[in-house]
JSON list of C-alpha atoms in Angstrom, two decimals:
[
{"chain": "A", "resi": 198, "resn": "MET", "atom": "CA", "xyz": [0.00, 0.00, 0.00]},
{"chain": "A", "resi": 199, "resn": "SER", "atom": "CA", "xyz": [1.50, 3.31, -1.01]},
{"chain": "A", "resi": 200, "resn": "ILE", "atom": "CA", "xyz": [1.54, 6.35, 1.25]},
{"chain": "A", "resi": 201, "resn": "ILE", "atom": "CA", "xyz": [-1.00, 8.09, -1.01]},
{"chain": "A", "resi": 202, "resn": "ASN", "atom": "CA", "xyz": [-3.43, 5.17, -0.51]},
{"chain": "A", "resi": 203, "resn": "PHE", "atom": "CA", "xyz": [-2.74, 5.32, 3.23]},
{"chain": "A", "resi": 204, "resn": "LEU", "atom": "CA", "xyz": [-3.73, 8.99, 3.23]},
{"chain": "A", "resi": 205, "resn": "GLU", "atom": "CA", "xyz": [-6.98, 8.26, 1.41]},
{"chain": "A", "resi": 206, "resn": "LEU", "atom": "CA", "xyz": [-7.98, 5.67, 4.00]},
{"chain": "A", "resi": 207, "resn": "LYS", "atom": "CA", "xyz": [-7.46, 7.85, 7.05]},
{"chain": "A", "resi": 208, "resn": "GLU", "atom": "CA", "xyz": [-9.88, 10.45, 8.29]},
{"chain": "A", "resi": 209, "resn": "LYS", "atom": "CA", "xyz": [-8.80, 14.07, 8.08]},
{"chain": "A", "resi": 210, "resn": "PHE", "atom": "CA", "xyz": [-7.89, 15.55, 11.44]},
{"chain": "A", "resi": 211, "resn": "GLU", "atom": "CA", "xyz": [-9.29, 19.04, 11.88]},
{"chain": "A", "resi": 212, "resn": "ILE", "atom": "CA", "xyz": [-7.50, 21.15, 14.45]},
{"chain": "A", "resi": 213, "resn": "GLN", "atom": "CA", "xyz": [-8.17, 24.54, 15.86]},
{"chain": "A", "resi": 214, "resn": "ALA", "atom": "CA", "xyz": [-5.27, 26.90, 15.30]},
{"chain": "A", "resi": 215, "resn": "TYR", "atom": "CA", "xyz": [-3.96, 28.41, 18.52]},
{"chain": "A", "resi": 216, "resn": "ARG", "atom": "CA", "xyz": [-2.27, 31.71, 19.02]},
{"chain": "A", "resi": 217, "resn": "LYS", "atom": "CA", "xyz": [1.25, 31.38, 20.35]},
{"chain": "A", "resi": 218, "resn": "PRO", "atom": "CA", "xyz": [1.21, 31.67, 24.10]},
{"chain": "A", "resi": 219, "resn": "ASP", "atom": "CA", "xyz": [3.22, 34.54, 25.47]},
{"chain": "A", "resi": 220, "resn": "THR", "atom": "CA", "xyz": [4.91, 32.23, 27.95]},
{"chain": "A", "resi": 221, "resn": "LEU", "atom": "CA", "xyz": [6.21, 29.69, 25.42]},
{"chain": "A", "resi": 222, "resn": "ASP", "atom": "CA", "xyz": [9.79, 28.80, 26.15]},
{"chain": "A", "resi": 223, "resn": "LYS", "atom": "CA", "xyz": [11.28, 27.64, 22.83]},
{"chain": "A", "resi": 224, "resn": "ARG", "atom": "CA", "xyz": [14.13, 26.00, 24.70]},
{"chain": "A", "resi": 225, "resn": "ASN", "atom": "CA", "xyz": [11.65, 23.45, 26.07]},
{"chain": "A", "resi": 226, "resn": "HIS", "atom": "CA", "xyz": [9.70, 22.72, 22.86]},
{"chain": "A", "resi": 227, "resn": "ILE", "atom": "CA", "xyz": [10.56, 21.40, 19.39]},
{"chain": "A", "resi": 228, "resn": "PRO", "atom": "CA", "xyz": [8.56, 22.26, 16.22]},
{"chain": "A", "resi": 229, "resn": "PHE", "atom": "CA", "xyz": [7.37, 19.57, 13.78]},
{"chain": "A", "resi": 230, "resn": "SER", "atom": "CA", "xyz": [5.58, 20.31, 10.50]},
{"chain": "A", "resi": 231, "resn": "GLY", "atom": "CA", "xyz": [3.29, 18.10, 8.48]},
{"chain": "A", "resi": 232, "resn": "SER", "atom": "CA", "xyz": [-0.25, 17.10, 7.68]},
{"chain": "A", "resi": 233, "resn": "PRO", "atom": "CA", "xyz": [-2.23, 16.05, 10.80]},
{"chain": "A", "resi": 234, "resn": "ARG", "atom": "CA", "xyz": [-4.41, 12.94, 10.91]},
{"chain": "A", "resi": 235, "resn": "LYS", "atom": "CA", "xyz": [-6.46, 11.25, 13.59]},
{"chain": "A", "resi": 236, "resn": "HIS", "atom": "CA", "xyz": [-4.88, 8.13, 15.01]},
{"chain": "A", "resi": 237, "resn": "PRO", "atom": "CA", "xyz": [-6.84, 5.13, 13.69]},
{"chain": "A", "resi": 238, "resn": "TYR", "atom": "CA", "xyz": [-7.64, 3.68, 17.12]},
{"chain": "A", "resi": 239, "resn": "GLU", "atom": "CA", "xyz": [-6.15, 5.86, 19.92]},
{"chain": "A", "resi": 240, "resn": "LYS", "atom": "CA", "xyz": [-8.01, 9.14, 20.37]},
{"chain": "A", "resi": 241, "resn": "PHE", "atom": "CA", "xyz": [-5.26, 10.65, 22.55]},
{"chain": "A", "resi": 242, "resn": "ARG", "atom": "CA", "xyz": [-2.63, 10.40, 19.79]},
{"chain": "A", "resi": 243, "resn": "VAL", "atom": "CA", "xyz": [-2.01, 12.45, 16.65]},
{"chain": "A", "resi": 244, "resn": "ILE", "atom": "CA", "xyz": [-0.28, 11.37, 13.45]},
{"chain": "A", "resi": 245, "resn": "LEU", "atom": "CA", "xyz": [1.71, 14.00, 11.55]},
{"chain": "A", "resi": 246, "resn": "ILE", "atom": "CA", "xyz": [2.69, 13.03, 7.97]},
{"chain": "A", "resi": 247, "resn": "ALA", "atom": "CA", "xyz": [5.89, 14.88, 7.10]},
{"chain": "A", "resi": 248, "resn": "ASP", "atom": "CA", "xyz": [5.51, 15.16, 3.29]},
{"chain": "A", "resi": 249, "resn": "PRO", "atom": "CA", "xyz": [2.16, 13.69, 2.28]},
{"chain": "A", "resi": 250, "resn": "PHE", "atom": "CA", "xyz": [2.59, 13.78, -1.52]},
{"chain": "A", "resi": 251, "resn": "THR", "atom": "CA", "xyz": [5.84, 11.82, -1.83]},
{"chain": "A", "resi": 252, "resn": "ASP", "atom": "CA", "xyz": [6.12, 8.05, -2.13]},
{"chain": "A", "resi": 253, "resn": "ASN", "atom": "CA", "xyz": [8.88, 7.69, 0.46]},
{"chain": "A", "resi": 254, "resn": "THR", "atom": "CA", "xyz": [7.63, 9.84, 3.30]},
{"chain": "A", "resi": 255, "resn": "PHE", "atom": "CA", "xyz": [7.46, 9.13, 7.01]},
{"chain": "A", "resi": 256, "resn": "TYR", "atom": "CA", "xyz": [5.16, 10.10, 9.82]},
{"chain": "A", "resi": 257, "resn": "TYR", "atom": "CA", "xyz": [5.33, 11.03, 13.48]},
{"chain": "A", "resi": 258, "resn": "GLU", "atom": "CA", "xyz": [3.02, 9.92, 16.24]},
{"chain": "A", "resi": 259, "resn": "PHE", "atom": "CA", "xyz": [2.60, 12.16, 19.30]},
{"chain": "A", "resi": 260, "resn": "ARG", "atom": "CA", "xyz": [0.46, 12.11, 22.42]},
{"chain": "A", "resi": 261, "resn": "VAL", "atom": "CA", "xyz": [-1.97, 15.05, 22.43]},
{"chain": "A", "resi": 262, "resn": "GLU", "atom": "CA", "xyz": [-0.93, 16.03, 25.97]},
{"chain": "A", "resi": 263, "resn": "ASP", "atom": "CA", "xyz": [2.69, 16.55, 24.78]},
{"chain": "A", "resi": 264, "resn": "ILE", "atom": "CA", "xyz": [1.67, 19.17, 22.18]},
{"chain": "A", "resi": 265, "resn": "ALA", "atom": "CA", "xyz": [1.95, 22.70, 23.57]},
{"chain": "A", "resi": 266, "resn": "PHE", "atom": "CA", "xyz": [0.21, 24.36, 20.62]},
{"chain": "A", "resi": 267, "resn": "ALA", "atom": "CA", "xyz": [-0.33, 24.20, 16.87]},
{"chain": "A", "resi": 268, "resn": "GLU", "atom": "CA", "xyz": [0.03, 26.75, 14.09]},
{"chain": "A", "resi": 269, "resn": "GLU", "atom": "CA", "xyz": [-1.79, 26.52, 10.80]},
{"chain": "A", "resi": 270, "resn": "LEU", "atom": "CA", "xyz": [0.54, 26.59, 7.77]},
{"chain": "A", "resi": 271, "resn": "PRO", "atom": "CA", "xyz": [-0.41, 27.14, 4.11]},
{"chain": "A", "resi": 272, "resn": "SER", "atom": "CA", "xyz": [-1.95, 24.07, 2.50]},
{"chain": "A", "resi": 273, "resn": "ILE", "atom": "CA", "xyz": [0.03, 22.24, -0.17]},
{"chain": "A", "resi": 274, "resn": "ALA", "atom": "CA", "xyz": [-1.31, 20.84, -3.45]},
{"chain": "A", "resi": 275, "resn": "ASN", "atom": "CA", "xyz": [-0.12, 18.27, -5.95]},
{"chain": "A", "resi": 276, "resn": "LEU", "atom": "CA", "xyz": [-0.25, 18.46, -9.75]},
{"chain": "A", "resi": 277, "resn": "GLU", "atom": "CA", "xyz": [-3.71, 16.86, -9.82]},
{"chain": "A", "resi": 278, "resn": "GLY", "atom": "CA", "xyz": [-5.12, 19.69, -7.70]},
{"chain": "A", "resi": 279, "resn": "GLU", "atom": "CA", "xyz": [-5.54, 17.74, -4.46]},
{"chain": "A", "resi": 280, "resn": "SER", "atom": "CA", "xyz": [-4.67, 19.82, -1.43]},
{"chain": "A", "resi": 281, "resn": "VAL", "atom": "CA", "xyz": [-3.67, 18.88, 2.10]},
{"chain": "A", "resi": 282, "resn": "SER", "atom": "CA", "xyz": [-3.73, 21.09, 5.18]},
{"chain": "A", "resi": 283, "resn": "MET", "atom": "CA", "xyz": [-0.40, 21.57, 6.96]},
{"chain": "A", "resi": 284, "resn": "VAL", "atom": "CA", "xyz": [0.41, 22.55, 10.54]},
{"chain": "A", "resi": 285, "resn": "ARG", "atom": "CA", "xyz": [3.39, 23.19, 12.77]},
{"chain": "A", "resi": 286, "resn": "ILE", "atom": "CA", "xyz": [3.08, 21.69, 16.22]},
{"chain": "A", "resi": 287, "resn": "TRP", "atom": "CA", "xyz": [5.32, 22.44, 19.19]},
{"chain": "A", "resi": 288, "resn": "VAL", "atom": "CA", "xyz": [6.08, 19.36, 21.28]},
{"chain": "A", "resi": 289, "resn": "LYS", "atom": "CA", "xyz": [7.58, 19.33, 24.77]},
{"chain": "A", "resi": 290, "resn": "LYS", "atom": "CA", "xyz": [11.18, 18.15, 24.89]},
{"chain": "A", "resi": 291, "resn": "GLN", "atom": "CA", "xyz": [11.79, 14.72, 26.43]},
{"chain": "A", "resi": 292, "resn": "SER", "atom": "CA", "xyz": [8.37, 13.52, 25.23]},
{"chain": "A", "resi": 293, "resn": "ILE", "atom": "CA", "xyz": [8.14, 9.99, 23.89]},
{"chain": "A", "resi": 294, "resn": "ALA", "atom": "CA", "xyz": [7.11, 9.96, 20.21]},
{"chain": "A", "resi": 295, "resn": "ILE", "atom": "CA", "xyz": [7.27, 7.57, 17.28]},
{"chain": "A", "resi": 296, "resn": "ARG", "atom": "CA", "xyz": [8.84, 8.20, 13.87]},
{"chain": "A", "resi": 297, "resn": "CYS", "atom": "CA", "xyz": [7.79, 5.60, 11.33]},
{"chain": "A", "resi": 298, "resn": "THR", "atom": "CA", "xyz": [9.15, 5.10, 7.82]},
{"chain": "A", "resi": 299, "resn": "PRO", "atom": "CA", "xyz": [6.94, 2.72, 5.83]},
{"chain": "A", "resi": 300, "resn": "PHE", "atom": "CA", "xyz": [8.51, 0.68, 3.03]},
{"chain": "A", "resi": 301, "resn": "ILE", "atom": "CA", "xyz": [7.61, -2.17, 0.72]},
{"chain": "A", "resi": 302, "resn": "VAL", "atom": "CA", "xyz": [9.32, -5.46, 1.44]},
{"chain": "A", "resi": 303, "resn": "ASP", "atom": "CA", "xyz": [10.64, -6.85, -1.82]},
{"chain": "A", "resi": 304, "resn": "THR", "atom": "CA", "xyz": [13.65, -8.60, -3.23]},
{"chain": "A", "resi": 305, "resn": "ILE", "atom": "CA", "xyz": [16.53, -6.55, -4.54]},
{"chain": "A", "resi": 306, "resn": "ARG", "atom": "CA", "xyz": [17.12, -6.92, -8.26]},
{"chain": "A", "resi": 307, "resn": "ARG", "atom": "CA", "xyz": [20.65, -7.69, -9.29]},
{"chain": "A", "resi": 308, "resn": "ARG", "atom": "CA", "xyz": [22.06, -6.31, -12.50]}
]
């Protein structure tokens, strides 16, 4: 299953954009950008797809309680006119997260 098919199967995750808090300490938070999606079975987790229109992308998985705030970024579109919303989230340092790189298991062709 390609990443594009994976995106079509998952429900879009609507977020409310927050204004940056005045007390945000950037030394204690790290920004991550991507397209947000609801986790398929855990409602307290968020999936963030780094580059949704490429075949070899990866995604992050964060707990909602570890996200300090989110900023809405401009949406991106592919050549077919499909668009995806993008966000930047600020995650507390020392939080446990998952970075996953899907790939297709196949034999390597020899020349």
